[in-house]
Amino acid sequence: MTAPLLIARDLRRTFASGGRRVAALDGVSLEIAPGETLGLVGASGCGKSTLARVLTRLVAPEAGSVHFMGADWLKLSGSRLRAARRHMQMVFQEPLAAFNPRATVAGVLADALRIHAVVPKAERGAEIARLVDRVGLPAALAGRSIRNISGGQRQRVAIARAIAVRPRLVILDEAVSALDVSVRGRILDLLVDLQRETGVSYLFVSHDLAVVRAVSHRIAVMDAGRIVEEGPAAEVIAAPSTAVLGRLIDAVPRLKGKPQA
Amino acid sequence: MSALAAISNLAVAYRNAALPALSDVSLEIEAGEILAVIGESGSGKSTFARALIGLLPQRTAISGRIDWPGLDGAPRAGRDIGCVFQDPGSSLNPVLRIGEQVGEGARRHLGLGRRAADAEAVRLIGRVRLPEPERIARAFPHQLSGGQRQRVAIAAAIAARPRLLVADEVTSALDVVVQAAIVDLLVELVRADGMTLVFVTHDLALASGIADRIAVMAAGRLVELGPAAELVAAPKTAATAALVAAHIDLATPPLVGDAP
């Protein structure tokens, strides 16, 4: 087995809530291999978004360590941090908050390409056109303002921006949860195709177990700030050992009346 | 079954919109049925719900008819029709106690006095299976979780004992476990009280699990209407077939193979 791309050990983080300290992360450890998708599921408030935010350094943990691409990720700073950041990208549920609201689609992608010097300046225009096409958006959309496109289109721009810099890991926090099912299907196919082509790893965070199962090699189940179950996707779902996973399985809406394939 | 509402050739165009939001929609809503209205963003399903409730903005161009053969006249919103929306955070008043908001329908429409309405609010809060109804009645919306707030919104919607409950994407902002519980609650209340439910959702599976009939909307039109199981098993239109094909559950073949 190849060395893990990311190793998190014993991450801890509490938040104040109504005068008490509540543990959002209560000793979380996980590993993600190159080219692997780790699905992270759990109910609202289980700590999965906090974990995504700690891994991306948007929230500092109170204890624990993260090694990413062999470096002590939480201790990186300055130019070494900027260089490493390129390789850990993130996509959130509501992408509008993650963009400069005055930017155009092309401008968003141009910034990412320029900041991380992904391609020579002369090739930037062609690379933007390639990215827009890659995520299934019409070329004419590149000149539109990020505010004047639909939510599904904006989410595809967020994914285009994340993959523009050719990262090693993309953290997707409920990235497809707000999309129409037809758009969701195309985005999931796109993510899987990109992984086959580039070997990118994903941490796929969602409350929707069916979607997580469809795209993940391994699944980790979170409850009350801890990972309570972890293993290959099919095995974990076939034999749940915790009540929380049992509830997530029972809650998946089944299509009543669908003929068996 | 008799019709509660008969919609004929309903068309809706919002001000300054390039295209109509609804075109030529005709159907009957049967008394006591659960009718799911499904479709993607922009299909017109929420516009349909708002037209039914009478909540379209002023200066919206509306044509066609909505008749109410099942009621003794024009419906009064809040009395004959209860509504629940996606975001209970924005439909509940942040500075009013839960009990007052739940009891308001009973005071206004059933003529209950203040004390009787308070007692009725506590009873309704219990009916939507919130723990410690007396305590919740004294709480404010921000003190509750999203799922609890949605239960409160349901309690308020049924306070005046409406004939029709319209639920527009009521579970979309909730996680799947809470979603399942809210859907179960709605079905139980509707069946127990003999209410009619119009359940608007983008989730075909959710609709198939509870609805007697499903109406599929696309681009402002009603493209298919039929008994839930039949419609899912044998879609007659491309729009319905696409929704069936895009469904993902635990039996869907995974998109990825073994671990790298």
Short mmCIF file of C-alpha atoms in Angstrom, two decimals:
data_model
loop_
_atom_site.label_atom_id
_atom_site.label_comp_id
_atom_site.label_asym_id
_atom_site.label_seq_id
_atom_site.Cartn_x
_atom_site.Cartn_y
_atom_site.Cartn_z
CA MET A 1 0.00 0.00 0.00
CA THR A 2 1.24 3.47 -0.86
CA ALA A 3 1.82 6.04 1.86
CA PRO A 4 -1.36 7.94 2.86
CA LEU A 5 -1.81 11.38 1.35
CA LEU A 6 -3.32 12.70 4.55
CA ILE A 7 -3.06 11.41 8.11
CA ALA A 8 -5.07 13.06 10.89
CA ARG A 9 -4.41 12.00 14.48
CA ASP A 10 -6.56 12.60 17.55
CA LEU A 11 -8.06 15.93 16.45
CA ARG A 12 -9.92 17.76 19.18
CA ARG A 13 -12.00 20.89 19.07
CA THR A 14 -14.70 22.27 21.38
CA PHE A 15 -17.10 25.16 20.92
CA ALA A 16 -18.98 27.24 23.48
CA SER A 17 -22.72 26.55 23.45
CA GLY A 18 -25.06 28.09 25.99
CA GLY A 19 -22.27 28.52 28.54
CA ARG A 20 -20.98 24.96 28.14
CA ARG A 21 -18.11 23.55 26.07
CA VAL A 22 -19.35 21.09 23.47
CA ALA A 23 -16.88 18.77 21.78
CA ALA A 24 -17.33 19.04 18.00
CA LEU A 25 -14.27 16.83 17.52
CA ASP A 26 -13.53 14.40 20.31
CA GLY A 27 -10.37 12.63 19.18
CA VAL A 28 -10.78 12.05 15.44
CA SER A 29 -8.17 10.11 13.46
CA LEU A 30 -8.35 9.23 9.77
CA GLU A 31 -6.22 8.54 6.70
CA ILE A 32 -6.85 9.19 3.03
CA ALA A 33 -4.81 7.35 0.38
CA PRO A 34 -3.83 8.84 -3.00
CA GLY A 35 -6.63 8.36 -5.50
CA GLU A 36 -9.09 7.38 -2.80
CA THR A 37 -12.47 8.81 -1.83
CA LEU A 38 -13.26 8.70 1.86
CA GLY A 39 -16.96 9.33 2.50
CA LEU A 40 -17.78 10.99 5.82
CA VAL A 41 -21.41 10.64 6.94
CA GLY A 42 -23.35 11.64 10.01
CA ALA A 43 -26.41 13.55 11.12
CA SER A 44 -26.56 17.33 11.56
CA GLY A 45 -24.28 18.41 14.39
CA CYS A 46 -22.11 15.29 14.48
CA GLY A 47 -18.96 17.31 13.78
CA LYS A 48 -18.33 16.40 10.15
CA SER A 49 -18.24 19.99 8.90
CA THR A 50 -15.95 20.98 11.76
CA LEU A 51 -13.63 18.16 10.71
CA ALA A 52 -13.63 19.46 7.11
CA ARG A 53 -12.87 22.94 8.41
CA VAL A 54 -10.05 21.76 10.64
CA LEU A 55 -8.47 19.80 7.80
CA THR A 56 -8.60 22.85 5.54
CA ARG A 57 -7.25 25.04 8.38
CA LEU A 58 -10.33 27.24 8.49
CA VAL A 59 -10.71 26.21 12.13
CA ALA A 60 -7.74 25.46 14.39
CA PRO A 61 -7.93 22.27 16.46
CA GLU A 62 -7.12 22.40 20.18
CA ALA A 63 -5.12 19.19 19.91
CA GLY A 64 -4.06 16.64 17.36
CA SER A 65 -1.99 16.61 14.20
CA VAL A 66 -2.47 16.50 10.44
CA HIS A 67 0.17 15.32 8.02
CA PHE A 68 -0.49 16.16 4.37
CA MET A 69 1.83 15.12 1.56
CA GLY A 70 4.40 14.19 4.16
CA ALA A 71 4.52 17.62 5.84
CA ASP A 72 3.24 18.67 9.27
CA TRP A 73 0.29 20.52 7.74
CA LEU A 74 -0.89 22.43 10.82
CA LYS A 75 2.60 23.83 11.40
CA LEU A 76 3.20 25.05 7.85
CA SER A 77 3.29 28.80 7.33
CA GLY A 78 4.33 31.42 4.79
CA SER A 79 5.39 30.33 1.33
CA ARG A 80 5.46 26.62 2.20
CA LEU A 81 1.83 26.82 3.37
CA ARG A 82 0.79 28.69 0.22
CA ALA A 83 2.50 26.11 -1.96
CA ALA A 84 0.85 23.23 -0.08
CA ARG A 85 -2.57 24.89 -0.04
CA ARG A 86 -2.78 24.47 -3.78
CA HIS A 87 -2.99 20.75 -3.20
CA MET A 88 -5.89 20.82 -0.74
CA GLN A 89 -8.96 22.44 -2.29
CA MET A 90 -12.47 22.68 -0.91
CA VAL A 91 -16.04 22.98 -2.17
CA PHE A 92 -18.95 23.91 0.10
CA GLN A 93 -22.71 23.58 -0.14
CA GLU A 94 -23.43 27.24 -0.84
CA PRO A 95 -20.76 28.44 -3.24
CA LEU A 96 -21.99 32.03 -3.46
CA ALA A 97 -20.39 32.82 -0.11
CA ALA A 98 -17.10 31.39 -1.40
CA PHE A 99 -16.79 33.78 -4.34
CA ASN A 100 -16.03 37.43 -4.84
CA PRO A 101 -19.60 38.50 -5.72
CA ARG A 102 -18.35 40.97 -8.36
CA ALA A 103 -16.27 38.39 -10.22
CA THR A 104 -17.11 36.74 -13.51
CA VAL A 105 -16.85 32.99 -14.01
CA ALA A 106 -13.69 33.46 -16.09
CA GLY A 107 -12.28 35.85 -13.48
CA VAL A 108 -12.73 33.30 -10.68
CA LEU A 109 -10.84 30.66 -12.65
CA ALA A 110 -8.17 33.12 -13.86
CA ASP A 111 -7.39 34.08 -10.24
CA ALA A 112 -6.85 30.47 -9.24
CA LEU A 113 -4.64 29.80 -12.26
CA ARG A 114 -2.61 33.00 -11.70
CA ILE A 115 -2.12 32.68 -7.95
CA HIS A 116 -0.80 29.16 -8.21
CA ALA A 117 0.95 29.70 -11.59
CA VAL A 118 -0.67 26.58 -12.99
CA VAL A 119 -0.16 27.41 -16.66
CA PRO A 120 1.85 30.12 -18.46
CA LYS A 121 -0.04 33.38 -18.81
CA ALA A 122 -0.43 32.95 -22.58
CA GLU A 123 -2.30 29.68 -22.06
CA ARG A 124 -4.62 30.91 -19.33
CA GLY A 125 -7.52 31.72 -21.65
CA ALA A 126 -7.43 28.31 -23.27
CA GLU A 127 -7.20 26.62 -19.85
CA ILE A 128 -10.26 28.54 -18.61
CA ALA A 129 -12.22 27.43 -21.68
CA ARG A 130 -11.11 23.84 -21.07
CA LEU A 131 -12.20 23.96 -17.41
CA VAL A 132 -15.60 25.49 -18.22
CA ASP A 133 -16.17 22.73 -20.75
CA ARG A 134 -14.88 20.06 -18.36
CA VAL A 135 -17.57 20.80 -15.78
CA GLY A 136 -20.24 20.81 -18.48
CA LEU A 137 -20.94 24.55 -18.64
CA PRO A 138 -21.57 26.38 -21.93
CA ALA A 139 -18.61 28.48 -23.12
CA ALA A 140 -20.77 31.62 -23.18
CA LEU A 141 -21.14 31.39 -19.41
CA ALA A 142 -17.49 32.39 -18.84
CA GLY A 143 -18.26 36.09 -19.21
CA ARG A 144 -21.25 36.05 -16.84
CA SER A 145 -21.17 37.39 -13.30
CA ILE A 146 -21.00 34.74 -10.61
CA ARG A 147 -24.24 36.18 -9.18
CA ASN A 148 -26.17 35.86 -12.43
CA ILE A 149 -25.95 32.12 -12.89
CA SER A 150 -28.00 29.37 -11.26
CA GLY A 151 -27.00 27.56 -8.08
CA GLY A 152 -26.16 24.40 -10.00
CA GLN A 153 -23.98 26.33 -12.45
CA ARG A 154 -22.24 28.12 -9.59
CA GLN A 155 -21.48 24.82 -7.89
CA ARG A 156 -19.87 23.62 -11.12
CA VAL A 157 -17.74 26.78 -11.18
CA ALA A 158 -16.68 26.02 -7.60
CA ILE A 159 -15.60 22.56 -8.69
CA ALA A 160 -13.85 23.95 -11.78
CA ARG A 161 -11.93 26.33 -9.53
CA ALA A 162 -11.00 23.54 -7.14
CA ILE A 163 -9.65 21.31 -9.91
CA ALA A 164 -8.07 24.19 -11.88
CA VAL A 165 -4.97 24.05 -9.69
CA ARG A 166 -4.64 20.27 -10.08
CA PRO A 167 -4.82 19.49 -6.37
CA ARG A 168 -4.04 16.19 -4.66
CA LEU A 169 -7.07 16.38 -2.35
CA VAL A 170 -10.49 18.02 -2.66
CA ILE A 171 -12.69 18.32 0.41
CA LEU A 172 -16.36 18.42 -0.60
CA ASP A 173 -18.68 19.46 2.24
CA GLU A 174 -22.32 18.80 1.19
CA ALA A 175 -21.16 19.94 -2.25
CA VAL A 176 -24.02 18.28 -4.16
CA SER A 177 -26.74 18.38 -1.49
CA ALA A 178 -28.54 21.45 -2.82
CA LEU A 179 -28.46 20.45 -6.49
CA ASP A 180 -31.25 19.06 -8.65
CA VAL A 181 -30.85 15.31 -9.08
CA SER A 182 -30.02 15.58 -12.78
CA VAL A 183 -27.22 18.07 -12.10
CA ARG A 184 -26.10 16.04 -9.10
CA GLY A 185 -25.67 12.97 -11.30
CA ARG A 186 -23.50 14.85 -13.78
CA ILE A 187 -21.34 16.36 -11.04
CA LEU A 188 -20.77 12.97 -9.38
CA ASP A 189 -19.80 11.44 -12.75
CA LEU A 190 -17.43 14.34 -13.31
CA LEU A 191 -15.75 13.88 -9.92
CA VAL A 192 -15.27 10.17 -10.52
CA ASP A 193 -13.90 10.74 -14.05
CA LEU A 194 -11.43 13.33 -12.76
CA GLN A 195 -10.24 10.94 -10.11
CA ARG A 196 -9.57 8.23 -12.70
CA GLU A 197 -7.64 10.68 -14.87
CA THR A 198 -5.63 12.53 -12.25
CA GLY A 199 -5.53 10.32 -9.16
CA VAL A 200 -6.99 13.10 -7.01
CA SER A 201 -8.32 12.08 -3.57
CA TYR A 202 -11.63 13.25 -2.13
CA LEU A 203 -13.03 13.65 1.34
CA PHE A 204 -16.74 13.55 0.55
CA VAL A 205 -18.77 14.90 3.47
CA SER A 206 -22.55 14.48 3.44
CA HIS A 207 -25.57 13.46 5.47
CA ASP A 208 -26.83 11.53 2.43
CA LEU A 209 -25.57 7.99 2.83
CA ALA A 210 -26.79 6.82 -0.59
CA VAL A 211 -24.77 9.48 -2.41
CA VAL A 212 -21.73 8.90 -0.19
CA ARG A 213 -21.88 5.19 -0.89
CA ALA A 214 -22.06 5.76 -4.66
CA VAL A 215 -18.79 7.68 -4.83
CA SER A 216 -16.70 6.46 -1.88
CA HIS A 217 -14.17 3.66 -1.59
CA ARG A 218 -14.28 3.83 2.19
CA ILE A 219 -16.85 5.31 4.55
CA ALA A 220 -16.38 6.81 8.01
CA VAL A 221 -19.44 7.41 10.19
CA MET A 222 -19.36 10.29 12.68
CA ASP A 223 -21.44 10.72 15.79
CA ALA A 224 -21.00 13.24 18.61
CA GLY A 225 -17.53 14.26 17.49
CA ARG A 226 -16.12 10.76 17.02
CA ILE A 227 -15.67 8.37 14.15
CA VAL A 228 -17.75 5.41 15.30
CA GLU A 229 -17.47 3.18 12.22
CA GLU A 230 -15.08 2.98 9.32
CA GLY A 231 -14.32 0.60 6.48
CA PRO A 232 -14.85 -0.28 2.82
CA ALA A 233 -18.15 1.27 1.68
CA ALA A 234 -19.99 -1.93 0.81
CA GLU A 235 -18.91 -3.75 3.99
CA VAL A 236 -19.80 -0.92 6.35
CA ILE A 237 -23.29 -0.57 4.88
CA ALA A 238 -23.91 -4.32 4.66
CA ALA A 239 -23.17 -4.81 8.36
CA PRO A 240 -23.70 -1.64 10.40
CA SER A 241 -22.43 -2.03 13.94
CA THR A 242 -23.76 1.22 15.41
CA ALA A 243 -27.27 2.56 15.89
CA VAL A 244 -26.35 5.83 14.20
CA LEU A 245 -25.43 4.08 10.94
CA GLY A 246 -28.56 1.93 11.20
CA ARG A 247 -30.65 5.12 11.37
CA LEU A 248 -28.83 6.62 8.38
CA ILE A 249 -29.48 3.44 6.38
CA ASP A 250 -33.18 3.35 7.34
CA ALA A 251 -33.59 7.02 6.42
CA VAL A 252 -32.44 6.64 2.79
CA PRO A 253 -35.57 7.25 0.68
CA ARG A 254 -36.27 4.27 -1.57
CA LEU A 255 -38.01 4.67 -4.88
CA LYS A 256 -41.27 2.83 -4.36
CA GLY A 257 -42.53 1.09 -7.46
CA LYS A 258 -39.20 1.02 -9.30
CA PRO A 259 -38.77 -2.27 -11.15
CA GLN A 260 -35.74 -4.26 -9.96
CA ALA A 261 -32.81 -3.87 -12.35
CA MET B 1 -63.58 10.34 -4.32
CA SER B 2 -64.78 13.91 -4.61
CA ALA B 3 -62.66 16.83 -5.66
CA LEU B 4 -61.48 19.31 -3.06
CA ALA B 5 -60.08 21.62 -5.72
CA ALA B 6 -60.34 21.76 -9.49
CA ILE B 7 -57.62 23.65 -11.32
CA SER B 8 -58.23 24.46 -14.97
CA ASN B 9 -55.84 26.02 -17.47
CA LEU B 10 -53.91 27.77 -14.73
CA ALA B 11 -51.15 30.05 -16.05
CA VAL B 12 -48.90 32.31 -14.00
CA ALA B 13 -46.38 34.88 -15.24
CA TYR B 14 -44.30 36.85 -12.76
CA ARG B 15 -43.68 40.51 -13.42
CA ASN B 16 -40.63 41.15 -15.60
CA ALA B 17 -40.05 37.43 -16.17
CA ALA B 18 -39.16 36.38 -19.70
CA LEU B 19 -41.11 33.13 -19.53
CA PRO B 20 -44.33 32.14 -17.75
CA ALA B 21 -43.80 30.25 -14.49
CA LEU B 22 -46.86 28.07 -15.14
CA SER B 23 -48.66 27.29 -18.37
CA ASP B 24 -51.97 25.53 -18.88
CA VAL B 25 -52.02 23.44 -15.70
CA SER B 26 -55.23 21.47 -15.18
CA LEU B 27 -55.87 18.85 -12.50
CA GLU B 28 -58.20 17.95 -9.67
CA ILE B 29 -57.05 17.52 -6.10
CA GLU B 30 -59.11 14.81 -4.48
CA ALA B 31 -60.35 15.24 -0.94
CA GLY B 32 -58.24 13.20 1.46
CA GLU B 33 -55.46 12.34 -0.96
CA ILE B 34 -51.73 12.90 -0.66
CA LEU B 35 -50.69 14.51 -3.93
CA ALA B 36 -46.95 14.95 -4.45
CA VAL B 37 -45.87 17.66 -6.87
CA ILE B 38 -42.34 17.05 -8.06
CA GLY B 39 -39.92 18.68 -10.46
CA GLU B 40 -36.50 20.30 -10.65
CA SER B 41 -35.59 23.91 -9.83
CA GLY B 42 -37.63 26.27 -11.98
CA SER B 43 -40.18 23.63 -12.98
CA GLY B 44 -43.04 25.66 -11.50
CA LYS B 45 -43.85 23.39 -8.57
CA SER B 46 -43.53 26.11 -5.91
CA THR B 47 -45.46 28.57 -8.07
CA PHE B 48 -48.23 25.99 -8.27
CA ALA B 49 -48.22 25.67 -4.47
CA ARG B 50 -48.32 29.44 -4.02
CA ALA B 51 -51.13 29.84 -6.53
CA LEU B 52 -53.13 27.23 -4.62
CA ILE B 53 -52.56 29.00 -1.29
CA GLY B 54 -53.19 32.42 -2.82
CA LEU B 55 -49.71 33.66 -1.96
CA LEU B 56 -48.47 34.86 -5.34
CA PRO B 57 -47.03 38.37 -5.29
CA GLN B 58 -49.22 41.27 -6.35
CA ARG B 59 -49.19 42.19 -10.02
CA THR B 60 -48.48 38.60 -11.03
CA ALA B 61 -50.43 37.74 -14.19
CA ILE B 62 -52.72 34.82 -13.34
CA SER B 63 -55.21 33.22 -15.73
CA GLY B 64 -57.33 30.09 -15.61
CA ARG B 65 -59.41 28.98 -12.66
CA ILE B 66 -59.07 27.33 -9.28
CA ASP B 67 -62.46 26.13 -8.01
CA TRP B 68 -63.07 24.63 -4.59
CA PRO B 69 -66.02 22.24 -4.88
CA GLY B 70 -64.97 20.66 -1.57
CA LEU B 71 -65.25 23.91 0.40
CA ASP B 72 -68.24 26.16 1.20
CA GLY B 73 -66.78 29.02 -0.79
CA ALA B 74 -63.44 30.64 -1.42
CA PRO B 75 -60.70 29.27 0.83
CA ARG B 76 -59.36 31.42 3.61
CA ALA B 77 -55.58 31.05 3.92
CA GLY B 78 -54.65 29.78 7.37
CA ARG B 79 -58.21 28.57 7.98
CA ASP B 80 -59.01 26.24 5.12
CA ILE B 81 -55.44 25.87 3.88
CA GLY B 82 -52.43 25.41 6.15
CA CYS B 83 -48.96 25.95 4.74
CA VAL B 84 -45.49 24.79 5.71
CA PHE B 85 -42.39 26.00 3.87
CA GLN B 86 -38.76 24.96 3.48
CA ASP B 87 -37.27 27.34 6.00
CA PRO B 88 -39.21 27.49 9.27
CA GLY B 89 -36.61 29.98 10.52
CA SER B 90 -38.09 32.59 8.22
CA SER B 91 -41.77 31.67 8.65
CA LEU B 92 -41.68 31.80 12.46
CA ASN B 93 -41.55 35.14 14.23
CA PRO B 94 -38.19 35.27 16.08
CA VAL B 95 -39.47 37.42 18.96
CA LEU B 96 -42.72 35.57 19.72
CA ARG B 97 -42.86 32.55 21.99
CA ILE B 98 -43.58 29.25 20.23
CA GLY B 99 -46.86 28.77 22.08
CA GLU B 100 -48.27 32.10 20.92
CA GLN B 101 -47.41 31.39 17.31
CA VAL B 102 -48.87 27.90 17.35
CA GLY B 103 -52.02 29.08 19.14
CA GLU B 104 -52.62 32.04 16.85
CA GLY B 105 -54.52 30.03 14.25
CA ALA B 106 -56.83 28.62 16.90
CA ARG B 107 -57.50 32.08 18.38
CA ARG B 108 -58.11 33.76 15.09
CA HIS B 109 -60.04 31.10 13.24
CA LEU B 110 -61.63 28.92 15.92
CA GLY B 111 -62.47 31.81 18.22
CA LEU B 112 -60.63 30.40 21.21
CA GLY B 113 -59.82 32.72 24.10
CA ARG B 114 -56.27 33.31 25.20
CA ARG B 115 -56.12 30.57 27.85
CA ALA B 116 -57.87 28.02 25.67
CA ALA B 117 -55.55 28.89 22.77
CA ASP B 118 -52.51 28.45 25.05
CA ALA B 119 -53.76 25.03 26.10
CA GLU B 120 -54.50 24.14 22.49
CA ALA B 121 -50.95 25.22 21.51
CA VAL B 122 -49.46 22.89 24.11
CA ARG B 123 -51.67 20.06 22.84
CA LEU B 124 -50.58 20.72 19.23
CA ILE B 125 -46.91 20.89 20.20
CA GLY B 126 -47.34 17.49 21.78
CA ARG B 127 -49.13 16.25 18.69
CA VAL B 128 -46.14 17.01 16.50
CA ARG B 129 -44.17 14.94 19.03
CA LEU B 130 -41.97 17.59 20.50
CA PRO B 131 -40.75 16.69 23.99
CA GLU B 132 -41.94 18.69 27.01
CA PRO B 133 -44.65 20.70 25.17
CA GLU B 134 -45.10 23.17 28.07
CA ARG B 135 -41.42 24.07 27.97
CA ILE B 136 -41.32 24.35 24.16
CA ALA B 137 -44.40 26.60 24.24
CA ARG B 138 -42.44 29.10 26.31
CA ALA B 139 -39.32 28.90 24.12
CA PHE B 140 -38.32 31.12 21.19
CA PRO B 141 -37.60 29.76 17.70
CA HIS B 142 -33.81 30.25 17.97
CA GLN B 143 -33.71 27.86 20.92
CA LEU B 144 -34.86 24.95 18.76
CA SER B 145 -33.10 22.87 16.11
CA GLY B 146 -34.12 23.02 12.46
CA GLY B 147 -36.12 19.82 12.72
CA GLN B 148 -37.89 21.02 15.88
CA ARG B 149 -38.72 24.36 14.23
CA GLN B 150 -40.24 22.49 11.31
CA ARG B 151 -42.44 20.53 13.75
CA VAL B 152 -43.54 23.83 15.28
CA ALA B 153 -44.38 25.18 11.81
CA ILE B 154 -46.50 22.07 11.18
CA ALA B 155 -48.28 22.51 14.52
CA ALA B 156 -49.07 26.13 13.62
CA ALA B 157 -50.27 25.13 10.16
CA ILE B 158 -52.81 22.62 11.49
CA ALA B 159 -54.01 24.80 14.40
CA ALA B 160 -57.13 26.03 12.58
CA ARG B 161 -57.92 22.46 11.43
CA PRO B 162 -57.56 23.18 7.70
CA ARG B 163 -58.93 20.85 5.03
CA LEU B 164 -55.79 21.20 2.91
CA LEU B 165 -52.17 21.23 3.99
CA VAL B 166 -49.62 22.49 1.48
CA ALA B 167 -46.02 21.51 2.28
CA ASP B 168 -43.42 23.12 0.02
CA GLU B 169 -39.96 21.49 0.22
CA VAL B 170 -40.42 21.13 3.97
CA THR B 171 -37.62 18.61 4.41
CA SER B 172 -35.02 19.96 1.97
CA ALA B 173 -33.01 21.80 4.61
CA LEU B 174 -32.98 18.86 7.02
CA ASP B 175 -30.65 15.88 7.24
CA VAL B 176 -32.04 12.56 6.03
CA VAL B 177 -32.82 11.13 9.45
CA VAL B 178 -34.82 14.20 10.51
CA GLN B 179 -36.38 14.34 7.05
CA ALA B 180 -37.76 10.82 7.40
CA ALA B 181 -39.26 11.65 10.81
CA ILE B 182 -40.94 14.84 9.54
CA VAL B 183 -42.43 13.02 6.55
CA ASP B 184 -43.79 10.27 8.82
CA LEU B 185 -45.34 12.93 11.06
CA LEU B 186 -47.03 14.72 8.15
CA VAL B 187 -48.54 11.49 6.82
CA GLU B 188 -49.78 10.50 10.27
CA LEU B 189 -51.44 13.88 10.90
CA VAL B 190 -53.00 14.04 7.46
CA ARG B 191 -54.42 10.52 7.67
CA ALA B 192 -55.64 10.94 11.26
CA ASP B 193 -57.49 14.19 10.54
CA GLY B 194 -58.67 13.34 7.02
CA MET B 195 -56.76 16.29 5.63
CA THR B 196 -55.65 16.58 2.02
CA LEU B 197 -51.89 17.04 1.55
CA VAL B 198 -50.12 18.67 -1.38
CA PHE B 199 -46.49 17.72 -0.88
CA VAL B 200 -44.09 19.69 -3.08
CA THR B 201 -40.60 18.23 -3.39
CA HIS B 202 -37.70 17.77 -5.79
CA ASP B 203 -37.18 14.26 -4.36
CA LEU B 204 -39.04 11.60 -6.33
CA ALA B 205 -38.18 8.85 -3.83
CA LEU B 206 -39.61 10.83 -0.95
CA ALA B 207 -42.75 11.46 -3.01
CA SER B 208 -43.09 7.80 -4.01
CA GLY B 209 -42.93 6.74 -0.37
CA ILE B 210 -45.97 8.72 0.77
CA ALA B 211 -48.07 9.95 -2.14
CA ASP B 212 -51.25 8.46 -3.55
CA ARG B 213 -50.63 10.32 -6.78
CA ILE B 214 -47.64 12.16 -8.20
CA ALA B 215 -47.76 15.20 -10.48
CA VAL B 216 -44.52 15.83 -12.41
CA MET B 217 -43.80 19.42 -13.45
CA ALA B 218 -41.22 20.55 -16.00
CA ALA B 219 -40.70 23.99 -17.50
CA GLY B 220 -43.92 25.33 -16.01
CA ARG B 221 -46.14 22.54 -17.30
CA LEU B 222 -47.76 19.53 -15.74
CA VAL B 223 -46.17 16.77 -17.82
CA GLU B 224 -47.40 13.66 -16.06
CA LEU B 225 -49.93 12.77 -13.37
CA GLY B 226 -50.70 9.32 -12.07
CA PRO B 227 -50.80 6.88 -9.16
CA ALA B 228 -47.38 7.00 -7.44
CA ALA B 229 -46.23 3.42 -7.95
CA GLU B 230 -47.42 3.30 -11.58
CA LEU B 231 -45.72 6.54 -12.47
CA VAL B 232 -42.39 5.36 -11.04
CA ALA B 233 -42.62 1.85 -12.52
CA ALA B 234 -43.62 2.96 -16.00
CA PRO B 235 -42.87 6.63 -16.66
CA LYS B 236 -44.72 7.93 -19.72
CA THR B 237 -42.60 11.03 -20.27
CA ALA B 238 -38.89 11.76 -20.62
CA ALA B 239 -39.02 14.16 -17.66
CA THR B 240 -40.30 11.45 -15.30
CA ALA B 241 -37.92 8.85 -16.72
CA ALA B 242 -34.99 11.23 -16.12
CA LEU B 243 -36.02 11.71 -12.48
CA VAL B 244 -36.28 7.94 -12.00
CA ALA B 245 -32.87 7.41 -13.64
CA ALA B 246 -31.18 10.09 -11.49
CA HIS B 247 -32.36 8.54 -8.23
CA ILE B 248 -29.58 7.22 -6.00
CA ASP B 249 -30.23 4.80 -3.16
CA LEU B 250 -28.41 1.94 -1.48
CA ALA B 251 -29.14 -0.39 -4.41
CA THR B 252 -27.62 1.95 -7.02
CA PRO B 253 -24.41 0.49 -8.51
CA PRO B 254 -21.45 2.42 -7.04
CA LEU B 255 -19.66 4.83 -9.39
CA VAL B 256 -16.24 3.80 -8.05
CA GLY B 257 -14.57 0.40 -7.95
CA ASP B 258 -12.35 -1.11 -5.28
CA ALA B 259 -9.99 1.02 -3.23
CA PRO B 260 -6.94 2.23 -5.20
#
